[in-house]
Coordinates of C-alpha atoms and ligand atoms in Angstrom, one line a residue:
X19 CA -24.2 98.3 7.3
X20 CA -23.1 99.0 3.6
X21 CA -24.6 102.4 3.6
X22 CA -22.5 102.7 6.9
X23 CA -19.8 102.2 5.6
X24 CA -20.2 103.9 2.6
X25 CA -20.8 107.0 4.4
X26 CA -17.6 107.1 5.8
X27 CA -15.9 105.7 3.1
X28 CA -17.0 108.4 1.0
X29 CA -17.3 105.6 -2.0
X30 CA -19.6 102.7 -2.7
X31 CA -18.9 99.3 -2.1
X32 CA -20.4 95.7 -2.9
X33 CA -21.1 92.7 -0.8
X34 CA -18.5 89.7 -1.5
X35 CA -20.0 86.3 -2.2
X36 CA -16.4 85.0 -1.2
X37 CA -15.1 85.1 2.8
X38 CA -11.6 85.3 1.3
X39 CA -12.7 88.9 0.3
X40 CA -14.1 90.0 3.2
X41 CA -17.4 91.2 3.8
X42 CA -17.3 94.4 1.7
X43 CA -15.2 95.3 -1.3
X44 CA -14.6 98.6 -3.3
X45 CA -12.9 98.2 -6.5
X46 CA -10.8 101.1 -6.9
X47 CA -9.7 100.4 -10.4
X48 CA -13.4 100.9 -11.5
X49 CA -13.7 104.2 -9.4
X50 CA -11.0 106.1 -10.1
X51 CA -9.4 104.2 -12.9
X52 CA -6.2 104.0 -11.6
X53 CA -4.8 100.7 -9.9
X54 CA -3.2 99.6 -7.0
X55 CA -0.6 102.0 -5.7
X56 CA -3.8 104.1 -5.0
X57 CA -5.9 101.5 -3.7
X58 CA -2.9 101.0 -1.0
X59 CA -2.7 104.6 -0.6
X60 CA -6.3 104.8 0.5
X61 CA -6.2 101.3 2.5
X62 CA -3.2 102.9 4.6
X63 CA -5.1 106.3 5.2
X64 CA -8.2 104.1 6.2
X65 CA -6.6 102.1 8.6
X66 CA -6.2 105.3 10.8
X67 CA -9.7 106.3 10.0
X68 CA -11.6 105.8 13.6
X69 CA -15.4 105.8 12.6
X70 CA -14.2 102.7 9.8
X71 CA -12.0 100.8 12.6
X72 CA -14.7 101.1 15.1
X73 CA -16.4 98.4 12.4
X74 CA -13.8 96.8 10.8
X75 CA -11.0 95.5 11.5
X76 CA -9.0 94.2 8.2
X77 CA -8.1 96.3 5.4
X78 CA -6.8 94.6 2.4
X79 CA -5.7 95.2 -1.1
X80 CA -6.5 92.8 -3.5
X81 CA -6.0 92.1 -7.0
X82 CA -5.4 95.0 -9.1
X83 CA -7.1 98.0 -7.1
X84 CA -9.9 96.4 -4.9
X85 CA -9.9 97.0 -1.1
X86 CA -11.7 94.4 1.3
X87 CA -13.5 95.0 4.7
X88 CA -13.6 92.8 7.0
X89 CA -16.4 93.8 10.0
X90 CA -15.5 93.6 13.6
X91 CA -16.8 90.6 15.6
X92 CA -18.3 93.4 17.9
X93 CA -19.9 95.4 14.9
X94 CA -21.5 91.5 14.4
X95 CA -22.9 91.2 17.5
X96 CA -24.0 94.5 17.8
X97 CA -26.0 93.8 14.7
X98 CA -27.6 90.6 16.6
X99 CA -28.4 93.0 19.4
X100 CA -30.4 95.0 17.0
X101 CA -31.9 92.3 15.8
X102 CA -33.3 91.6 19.2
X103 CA -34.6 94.9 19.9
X104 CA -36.0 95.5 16.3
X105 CA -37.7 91.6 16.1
X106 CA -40.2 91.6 12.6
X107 CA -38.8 95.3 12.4
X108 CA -35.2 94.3 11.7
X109 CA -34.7 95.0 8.1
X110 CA -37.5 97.7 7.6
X111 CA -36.4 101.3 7.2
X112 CA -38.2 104.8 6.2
X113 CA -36.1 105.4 3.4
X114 CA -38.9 106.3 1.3
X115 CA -40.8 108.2 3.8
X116 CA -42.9 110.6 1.9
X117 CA -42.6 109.0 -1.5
X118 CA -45.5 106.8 -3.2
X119 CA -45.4 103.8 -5.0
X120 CA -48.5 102.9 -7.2
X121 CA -48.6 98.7 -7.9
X122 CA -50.5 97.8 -10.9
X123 CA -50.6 94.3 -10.4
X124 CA -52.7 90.8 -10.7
X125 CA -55.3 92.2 -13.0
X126 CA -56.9 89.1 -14.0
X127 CA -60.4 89.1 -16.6
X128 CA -63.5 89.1 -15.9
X129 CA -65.1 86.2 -17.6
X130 CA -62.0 84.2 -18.1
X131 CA -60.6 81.5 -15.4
X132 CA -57.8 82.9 -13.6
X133 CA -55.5 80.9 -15.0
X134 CA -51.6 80.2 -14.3
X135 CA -50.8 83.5 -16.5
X136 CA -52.1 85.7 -13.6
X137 CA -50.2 84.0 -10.8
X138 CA -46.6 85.7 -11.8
X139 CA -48.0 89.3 -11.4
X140 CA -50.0 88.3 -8.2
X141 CA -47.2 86.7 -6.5
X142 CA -44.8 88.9 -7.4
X143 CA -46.5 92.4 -7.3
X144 CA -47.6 91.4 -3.6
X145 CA -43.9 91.0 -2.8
X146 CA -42.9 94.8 -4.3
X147 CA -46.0 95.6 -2.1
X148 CA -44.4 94.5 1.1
X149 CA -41.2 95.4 0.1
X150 CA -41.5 99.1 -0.9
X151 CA -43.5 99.2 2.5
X152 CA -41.2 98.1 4.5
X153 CA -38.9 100.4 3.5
X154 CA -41.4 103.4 4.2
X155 CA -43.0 103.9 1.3
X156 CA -46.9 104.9 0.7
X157 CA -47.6 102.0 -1.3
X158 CA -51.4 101.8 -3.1
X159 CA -52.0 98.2 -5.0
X160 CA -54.4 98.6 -7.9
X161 CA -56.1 95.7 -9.3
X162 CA -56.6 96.8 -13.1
X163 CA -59.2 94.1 -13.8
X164 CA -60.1 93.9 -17.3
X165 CA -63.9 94.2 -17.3
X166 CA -64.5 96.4 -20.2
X167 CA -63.7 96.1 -23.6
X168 CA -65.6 95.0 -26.7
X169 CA -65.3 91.5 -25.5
X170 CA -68.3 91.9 -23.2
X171 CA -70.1 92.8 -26.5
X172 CA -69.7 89.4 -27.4
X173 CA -71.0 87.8 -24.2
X174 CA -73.6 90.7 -23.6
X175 CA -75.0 89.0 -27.3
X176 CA -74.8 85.4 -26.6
X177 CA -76.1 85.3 -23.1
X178 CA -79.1 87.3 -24.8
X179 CA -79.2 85.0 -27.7
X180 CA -79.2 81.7 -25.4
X181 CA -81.2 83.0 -22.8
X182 CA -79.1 82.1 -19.8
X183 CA -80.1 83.9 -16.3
X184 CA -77.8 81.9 -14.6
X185 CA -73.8 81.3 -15.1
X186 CA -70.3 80.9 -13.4
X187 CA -66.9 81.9 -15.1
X188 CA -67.0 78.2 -17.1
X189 CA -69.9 79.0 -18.3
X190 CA -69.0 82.3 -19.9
X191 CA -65.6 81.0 -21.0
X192 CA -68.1 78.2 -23.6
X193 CA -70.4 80.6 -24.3
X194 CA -67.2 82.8 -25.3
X195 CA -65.6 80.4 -27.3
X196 CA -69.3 79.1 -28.7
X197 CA -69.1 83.3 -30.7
X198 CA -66.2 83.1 -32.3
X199 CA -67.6 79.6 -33.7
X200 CA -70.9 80.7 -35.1
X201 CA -68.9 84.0 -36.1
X202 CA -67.3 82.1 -38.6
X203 CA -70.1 81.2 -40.1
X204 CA -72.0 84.3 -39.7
X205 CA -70.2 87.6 -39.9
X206 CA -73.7 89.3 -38.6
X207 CA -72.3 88.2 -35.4
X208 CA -69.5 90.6 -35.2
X209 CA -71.6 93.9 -35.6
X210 CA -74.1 92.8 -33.3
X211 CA -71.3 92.3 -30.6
X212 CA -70.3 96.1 -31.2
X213 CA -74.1 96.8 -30.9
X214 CA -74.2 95.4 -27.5
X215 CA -70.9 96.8 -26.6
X216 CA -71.8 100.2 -27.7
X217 CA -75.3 99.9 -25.1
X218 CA -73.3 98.9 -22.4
X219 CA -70.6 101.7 -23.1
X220 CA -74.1 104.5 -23.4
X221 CA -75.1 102.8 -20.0
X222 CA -77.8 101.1 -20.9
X223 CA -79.0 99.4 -18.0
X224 CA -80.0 95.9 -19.4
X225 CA -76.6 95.4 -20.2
X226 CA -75.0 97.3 -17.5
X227 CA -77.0 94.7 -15.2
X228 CA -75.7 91.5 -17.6
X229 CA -72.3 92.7 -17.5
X230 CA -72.8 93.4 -13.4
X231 CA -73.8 89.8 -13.2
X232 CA -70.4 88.5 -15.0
X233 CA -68.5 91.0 -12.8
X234 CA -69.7 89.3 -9.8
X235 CA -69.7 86.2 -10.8
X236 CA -65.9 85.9 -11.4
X237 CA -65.2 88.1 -8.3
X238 CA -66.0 85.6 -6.7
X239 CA -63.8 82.9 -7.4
X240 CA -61.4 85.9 -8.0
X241 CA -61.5 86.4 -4.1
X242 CA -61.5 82.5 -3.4
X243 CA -57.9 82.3 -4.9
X244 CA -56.7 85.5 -3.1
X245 CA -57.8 83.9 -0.1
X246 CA -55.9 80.9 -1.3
X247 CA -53.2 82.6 -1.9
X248 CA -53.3 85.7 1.0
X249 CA -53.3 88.4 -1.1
X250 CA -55.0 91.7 -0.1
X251 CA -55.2 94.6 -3.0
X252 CA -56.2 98.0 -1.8
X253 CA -57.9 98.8 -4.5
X254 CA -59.6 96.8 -8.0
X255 CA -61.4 100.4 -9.8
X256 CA -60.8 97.8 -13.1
X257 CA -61.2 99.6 -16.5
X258 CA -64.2 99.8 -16.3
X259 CA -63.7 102.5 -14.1
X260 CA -62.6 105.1 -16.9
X261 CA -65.5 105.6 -18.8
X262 CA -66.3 109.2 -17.5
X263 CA -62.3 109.8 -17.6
X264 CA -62.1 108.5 -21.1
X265 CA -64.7 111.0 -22.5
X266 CA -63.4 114.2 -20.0
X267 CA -59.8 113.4 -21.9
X268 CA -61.2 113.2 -25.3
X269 CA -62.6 116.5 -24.7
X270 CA -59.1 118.3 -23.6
X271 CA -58.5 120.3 -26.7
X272 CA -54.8 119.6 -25.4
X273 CA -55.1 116.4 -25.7
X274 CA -57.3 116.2 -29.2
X275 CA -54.3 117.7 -31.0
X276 CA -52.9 114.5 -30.6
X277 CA -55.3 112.6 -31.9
X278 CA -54.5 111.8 -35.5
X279 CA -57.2 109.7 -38.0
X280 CA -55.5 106.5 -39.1
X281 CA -56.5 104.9 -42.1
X282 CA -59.3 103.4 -41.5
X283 CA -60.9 105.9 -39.6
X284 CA -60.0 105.0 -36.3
X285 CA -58.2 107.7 -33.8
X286 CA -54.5 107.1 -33.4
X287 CA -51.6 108.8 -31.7
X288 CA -48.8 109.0 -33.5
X289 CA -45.3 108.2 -31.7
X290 CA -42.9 108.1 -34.4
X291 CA -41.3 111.1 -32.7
X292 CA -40.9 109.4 -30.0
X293 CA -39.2 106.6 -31.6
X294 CA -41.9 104.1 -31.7
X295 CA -42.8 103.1 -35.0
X296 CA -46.5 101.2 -34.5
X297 CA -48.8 104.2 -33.1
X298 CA -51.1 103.8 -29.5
X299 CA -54.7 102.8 -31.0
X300 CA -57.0 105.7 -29.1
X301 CA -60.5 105.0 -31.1
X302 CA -61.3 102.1 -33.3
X303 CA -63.1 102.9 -36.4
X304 CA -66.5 102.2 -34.7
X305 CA -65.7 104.5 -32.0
X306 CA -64.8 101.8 -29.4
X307 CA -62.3 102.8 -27.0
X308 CA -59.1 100.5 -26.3
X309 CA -57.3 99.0 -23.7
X310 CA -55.0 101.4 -24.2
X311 CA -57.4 104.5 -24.3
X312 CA -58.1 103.6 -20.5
X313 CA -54.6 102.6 -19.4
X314 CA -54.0 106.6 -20.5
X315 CA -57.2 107.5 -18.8
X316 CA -56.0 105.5 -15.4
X317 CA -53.0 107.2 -16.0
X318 CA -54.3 110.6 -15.5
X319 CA -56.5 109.5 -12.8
X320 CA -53.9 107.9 -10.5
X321 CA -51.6 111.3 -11.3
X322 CA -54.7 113.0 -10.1
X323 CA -55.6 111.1 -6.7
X324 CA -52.3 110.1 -5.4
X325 CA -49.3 111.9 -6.7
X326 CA -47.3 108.8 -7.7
X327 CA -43.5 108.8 -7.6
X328 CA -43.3 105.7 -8.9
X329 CA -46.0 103.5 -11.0
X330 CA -45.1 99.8 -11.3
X331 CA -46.9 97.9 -13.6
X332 CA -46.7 94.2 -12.7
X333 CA -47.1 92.5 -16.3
X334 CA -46.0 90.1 -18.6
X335 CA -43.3 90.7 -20.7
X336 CA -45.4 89.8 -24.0
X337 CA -47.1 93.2 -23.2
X338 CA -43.8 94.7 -23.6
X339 CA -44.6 96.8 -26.9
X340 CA -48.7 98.2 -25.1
X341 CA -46.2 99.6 -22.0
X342 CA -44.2 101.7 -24.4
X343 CA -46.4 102.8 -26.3
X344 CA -48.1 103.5 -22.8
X345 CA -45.2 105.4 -21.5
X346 CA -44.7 107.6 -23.9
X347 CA -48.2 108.9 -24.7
X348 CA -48.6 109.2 -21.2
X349 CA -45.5 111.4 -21.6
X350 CA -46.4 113.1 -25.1
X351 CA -49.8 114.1 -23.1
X352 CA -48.1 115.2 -19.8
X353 CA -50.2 113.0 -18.2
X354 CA -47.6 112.8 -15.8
X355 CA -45.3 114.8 -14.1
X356 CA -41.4 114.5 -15.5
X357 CA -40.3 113.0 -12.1
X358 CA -42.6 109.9 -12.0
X359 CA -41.4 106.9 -12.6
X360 CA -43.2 104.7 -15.1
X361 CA -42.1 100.6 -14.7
X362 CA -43.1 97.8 -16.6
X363 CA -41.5 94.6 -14.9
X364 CA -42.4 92.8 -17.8
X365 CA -41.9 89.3 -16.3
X366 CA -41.4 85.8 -17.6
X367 CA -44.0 82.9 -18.4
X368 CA -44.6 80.0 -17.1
X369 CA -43.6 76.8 -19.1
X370 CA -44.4 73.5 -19.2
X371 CA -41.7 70.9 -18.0
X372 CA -40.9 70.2 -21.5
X373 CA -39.9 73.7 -22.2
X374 CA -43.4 75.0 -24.6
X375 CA -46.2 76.6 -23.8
X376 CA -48.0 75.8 -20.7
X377 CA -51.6 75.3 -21.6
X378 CA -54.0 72.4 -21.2
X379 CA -54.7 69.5 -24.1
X380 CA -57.3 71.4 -25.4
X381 CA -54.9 74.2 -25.4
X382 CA -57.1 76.3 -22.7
X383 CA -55.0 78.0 -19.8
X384 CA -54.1 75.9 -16.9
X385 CA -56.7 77.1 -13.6
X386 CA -54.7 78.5 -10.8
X387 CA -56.9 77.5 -8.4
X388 CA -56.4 73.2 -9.7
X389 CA -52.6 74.0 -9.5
X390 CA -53.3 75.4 -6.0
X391 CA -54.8 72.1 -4.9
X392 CA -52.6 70.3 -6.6
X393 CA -50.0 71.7 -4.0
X394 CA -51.9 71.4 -0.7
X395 CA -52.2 67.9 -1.9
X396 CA -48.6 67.7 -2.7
X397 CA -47.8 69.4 0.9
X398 CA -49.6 66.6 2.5
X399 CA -47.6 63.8 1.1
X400 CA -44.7 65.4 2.5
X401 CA -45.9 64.7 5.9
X402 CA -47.9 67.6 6.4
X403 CA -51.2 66.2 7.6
X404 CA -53.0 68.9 9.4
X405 CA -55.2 70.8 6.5
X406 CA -53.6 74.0 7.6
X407 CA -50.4 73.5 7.4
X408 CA -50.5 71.6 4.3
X409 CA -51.8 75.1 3.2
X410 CA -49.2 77.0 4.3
X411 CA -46.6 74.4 2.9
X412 CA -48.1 74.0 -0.4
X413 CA -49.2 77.5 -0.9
X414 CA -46.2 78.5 0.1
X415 CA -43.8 76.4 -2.2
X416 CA -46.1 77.8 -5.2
X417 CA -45.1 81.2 -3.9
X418 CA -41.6 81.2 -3.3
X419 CA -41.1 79.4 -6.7
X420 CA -42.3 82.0 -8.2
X421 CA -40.3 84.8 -6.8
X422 CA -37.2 82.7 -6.5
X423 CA -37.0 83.3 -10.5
X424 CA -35.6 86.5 -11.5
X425 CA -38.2 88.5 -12.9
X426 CA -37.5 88.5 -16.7
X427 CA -36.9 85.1 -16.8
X428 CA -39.4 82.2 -18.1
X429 CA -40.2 79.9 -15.5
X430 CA -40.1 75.8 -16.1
X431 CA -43.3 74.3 -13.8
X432 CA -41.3 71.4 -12.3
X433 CA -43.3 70.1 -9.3
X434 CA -39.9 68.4 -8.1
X435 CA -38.6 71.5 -7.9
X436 CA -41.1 73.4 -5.9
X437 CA -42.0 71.1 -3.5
X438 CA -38.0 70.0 -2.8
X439 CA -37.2 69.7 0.5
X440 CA -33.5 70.0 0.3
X441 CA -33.1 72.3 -2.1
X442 CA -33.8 76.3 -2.6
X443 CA -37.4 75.9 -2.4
X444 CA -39.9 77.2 0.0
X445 CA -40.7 74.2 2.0
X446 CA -37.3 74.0 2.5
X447 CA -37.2 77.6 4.2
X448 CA -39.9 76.5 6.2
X449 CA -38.0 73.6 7.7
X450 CA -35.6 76.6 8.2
X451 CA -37.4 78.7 10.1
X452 CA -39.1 75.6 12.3
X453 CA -35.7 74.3 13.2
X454 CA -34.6 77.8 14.2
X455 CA -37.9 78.1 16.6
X456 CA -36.8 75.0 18.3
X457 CA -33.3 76.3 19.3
X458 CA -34.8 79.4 20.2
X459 CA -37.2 77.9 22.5
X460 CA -34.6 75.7 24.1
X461 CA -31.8 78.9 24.3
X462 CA -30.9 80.3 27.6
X463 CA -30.5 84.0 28.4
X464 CA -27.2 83.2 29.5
X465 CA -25.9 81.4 26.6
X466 CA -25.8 85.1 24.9
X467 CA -22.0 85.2 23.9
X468 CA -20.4 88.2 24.2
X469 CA -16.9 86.7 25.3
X470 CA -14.7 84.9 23.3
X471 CA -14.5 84.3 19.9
X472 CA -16.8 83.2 16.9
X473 CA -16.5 79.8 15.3
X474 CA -16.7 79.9 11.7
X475 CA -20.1 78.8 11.5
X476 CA -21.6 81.6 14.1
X477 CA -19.6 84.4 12.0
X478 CA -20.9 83.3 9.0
X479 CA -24.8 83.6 10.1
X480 CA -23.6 86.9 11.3
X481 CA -22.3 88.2 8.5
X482 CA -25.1 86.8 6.5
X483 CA -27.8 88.6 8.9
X484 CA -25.8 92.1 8.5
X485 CA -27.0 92.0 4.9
X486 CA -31.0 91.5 5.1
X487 CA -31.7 94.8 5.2
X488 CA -29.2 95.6 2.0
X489 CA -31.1 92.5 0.5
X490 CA -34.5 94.1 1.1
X491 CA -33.5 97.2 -0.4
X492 CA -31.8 96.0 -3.7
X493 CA -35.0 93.9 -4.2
X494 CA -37.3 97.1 -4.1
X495 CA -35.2 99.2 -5.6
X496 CA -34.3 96.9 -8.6
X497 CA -37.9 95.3 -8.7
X498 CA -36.3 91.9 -8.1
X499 CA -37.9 89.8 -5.4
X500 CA -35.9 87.2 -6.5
X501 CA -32.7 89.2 -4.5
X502 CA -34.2 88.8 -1.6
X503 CA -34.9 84.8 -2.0
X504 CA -31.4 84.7 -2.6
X505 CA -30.3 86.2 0.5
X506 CA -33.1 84.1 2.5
X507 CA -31.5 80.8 1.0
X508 CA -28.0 81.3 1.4
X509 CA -29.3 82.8 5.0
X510 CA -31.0 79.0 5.2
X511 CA -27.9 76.7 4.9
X512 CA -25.7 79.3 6.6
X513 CA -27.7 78.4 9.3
X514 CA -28.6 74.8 8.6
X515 CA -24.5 74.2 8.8
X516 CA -24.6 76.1 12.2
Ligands
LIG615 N1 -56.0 92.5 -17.6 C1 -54.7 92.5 -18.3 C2 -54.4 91.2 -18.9 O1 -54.8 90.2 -18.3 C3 -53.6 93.0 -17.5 C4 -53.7 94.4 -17.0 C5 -52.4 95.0 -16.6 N2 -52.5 96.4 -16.1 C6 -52.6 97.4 -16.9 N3 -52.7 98.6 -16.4 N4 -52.6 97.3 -18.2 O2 -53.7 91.1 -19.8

């Protein structure tokens, strides 16, 4: 409806939180800095405007140049009859027909527990997902697993050193933790890492079949928690990947002209020019590549294979300084074409009630998939018996917690506050949504109203339900699934009054 309206209007307008300004206002002040004698000028020419009056019917000026819409009862009904006819379609549009979306997002570690850390990106890269599809996009999600890097080294050299044929994530996170111990000790340790790191890297196939081993090994309980959690990723090519891309872009005589030594020996590229003073590590002094190296060199590939418009990168905001370094190689390089769209969301962490860090005693990351339990367990307390929909109920007040938060913003775990059933919360959507089905199902055709008028209550789910698709939109377009919560909430007790 706003872009309706816009249309004819021939400016833009903004949704009012406040009835008393109608459902739409433009603030003419803003737009053509001058104040009200204009705004009533335009209000009186608008009034005689037919494509407006067919959906309005109040024009007002307000304040000091804004004008307020009020939409036609008919132009809310109409909407309900859409509604009807459109079902799960309602809301979905093709506005981005023809454009691609790239989502970089969950991208937990091999090796490591998928803690609470990866939850944020999961949860909340699945929404843009479903969001930019909705409104027509090509969307690709890419699961940048991080299952290279000189860490495996380290593992490659222990599980070689203790003999162990057979291991799950835990085991790999001691025998992890059990290096950098005896590396303290013994600073052998450290070059025999790189060793193994550089035979794994040269394809050697006793450690390309160790390393598959760890691979699989965490996939697994990887694709438990996605289960868990019903999320689906196109794609998980993972750094490792970009081995073969890595050495075809070191090659690029376009690209080597970037490549500066640094001190020490290793390969740099310098972005001081660009106006970032700590420069994008390429090759580290032994001749290991980076994380960085093969975030270029997935870069290049995804440019390659799908002709991005837009490449989200759903990650934590503590890899804010990596993502502009990123950005601006990537540019430097031409990796990329100028119109592409490079976004880090750079979200919030999760805290612990009392405001720190959330991490265990032993200061180790919380395990998703215990805090998962936690909340089917939680779910059944509430009433929810049946295993199911305990699931759905706990899984889903995890979920909508999440993306109820606006994106940059740290989150404060508060079990209280996730499983709430009165309060914005997604159990309490649920209810929502479970009341509605019972009125449905006891509706009649004939109690349709067409006639008469609209109490207060009806008008105001109306109006409400004439701004999902604007809701949907703002949310992909601003990366904020947190926008469309909103809307679903104040949707919730619109309704709930009804
Ligand atoms: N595996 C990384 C981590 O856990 C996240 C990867 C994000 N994606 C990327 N293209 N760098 O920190």
């Amino acid at each position: 409806m706003k872009t309706v309206l816009e249309k004819i209007l021939g400016f833009g307008l903004e949704a009012t939180d406040n009835p008393a300004f109608g459902d739409y206002s433009a603030n003419i002040a803003l737009q053509h800095g001058s104040p009200k004698k204009i705004a009533e000028e335009i209000a009186e020419k608008l009034k005689v405007n037919k494509d407006l009056t067919n959906l309005v019917d109040r024009i007002e000026v307000a304040g000091p140049g804004f004008i307020n819409f009020w939409l036609k009862k008919e132009a809310l009904l109409d909407n309900l009859s859409q509604i009807e006819e459109r079902k799960e379609k309602y809301g979905t549009s093709d506005a981005g027909k023809g454009k691609t979306v790239i989502i970089d997002y969950s991208s937990p570690n091999i090796a490591k527990p998928f803690g609470i850390g990866h939850l944020r990106s999961t949860i909340i890269g699945a929404a843009l997902y479903n969001l930019y599809g909705a409104l027509g996009y090509t969307v690709v999600g890419d699961n940048h697993l991080g299952d290279w890097g000189t860490q495996f080294g380290k593992l490659l050299y222990m599980i070689k050193l203790k003999n162990v044929a057979d291991f799950d994530i835990a085991k790999l996170e001691d025998l992890y933790v059990e290096f950098h111990k005896l590396a303290e000790t013994d600073s052998s340790l450290e070059e025999s890492a790189r060793e193994w790191f550089k035979k794994l890297e040269e394809g050697d196939s006793e450690a390309k079949d160790i390393w598959q081993k760890c691979v699989d090994a965490s996939m697994e309980e990887f694709d438990r928690i996605y289960k868990l959690l019903g999320v689906k990723i196109d794609f998980a090519f993972g750094e490792s990947y970009y081995e073969s891309e890595m050495k075809q872009m070191m090659q690029d005589p376009g690209f080597k002209k970037h490549l500066v030594k640094g001190e020490d020996g290793a390969l740099i590229i310098d972005l001081a020019k660009e106006g970032i003073g700590t420069p994008l590590m390429f090759l580290k002094s032994d001749g290991a590549t980076t994380y960085a190296t093969r975030d270029l060199a997935t870069i290049k590939f995804r440019e390659r294979k799908w002709d991005p418009d837009t490449i989200i990168y759903e990650v934590g905001a503590e890899q804010s300084l990596h993502f502009k370094q990123l950005f601006a190689a990537a540019r430097l390089l031409g990796l990329v074409k100028e119109r592409v769209k490079l976004i880090h969301t750079a979200h919030g962490l999760y805290l612990a009630p009392d405001g720190k860090k959330f991490s265990t005693r032993k200061g180790k990351t919380i395990k998703l998939e215990e805090v998962l339990d936690e909340a089917v367990k939680r779910a059944k307390k509430l009433g929810n018996s049946q295993e199911n929909v305990a699931k759905e109920v706990g899984i889903g007040a995890i979920k909508y917690f999440d993306l109820m938060h606006s994106v940059a913003s740290n989150v404060i775990f508060e079990w209280d506050k996730i499983m709430n059933m009165e309060g914005n919360s997604g159990p309490y959507l649920q209810y929502t949504v479970a009341r509605t089905n019972s009125v449905l199902a006891k509706a009649k055709p004939e109690s349709k109203k067409k006639e008469g008028s609209l109490n207060a209550e009806e008008a105001s789910v109306l109006r409400s339900l004439v701004r999902y698709p604007e809701a949907i939109e703002s949310a992909a377009l601003l990366y904020s699934p947190n926008l469309l919560c909103n809307f679903l909430h104040d949707l919730a007790q619109k309704y709930n009054s009804f």
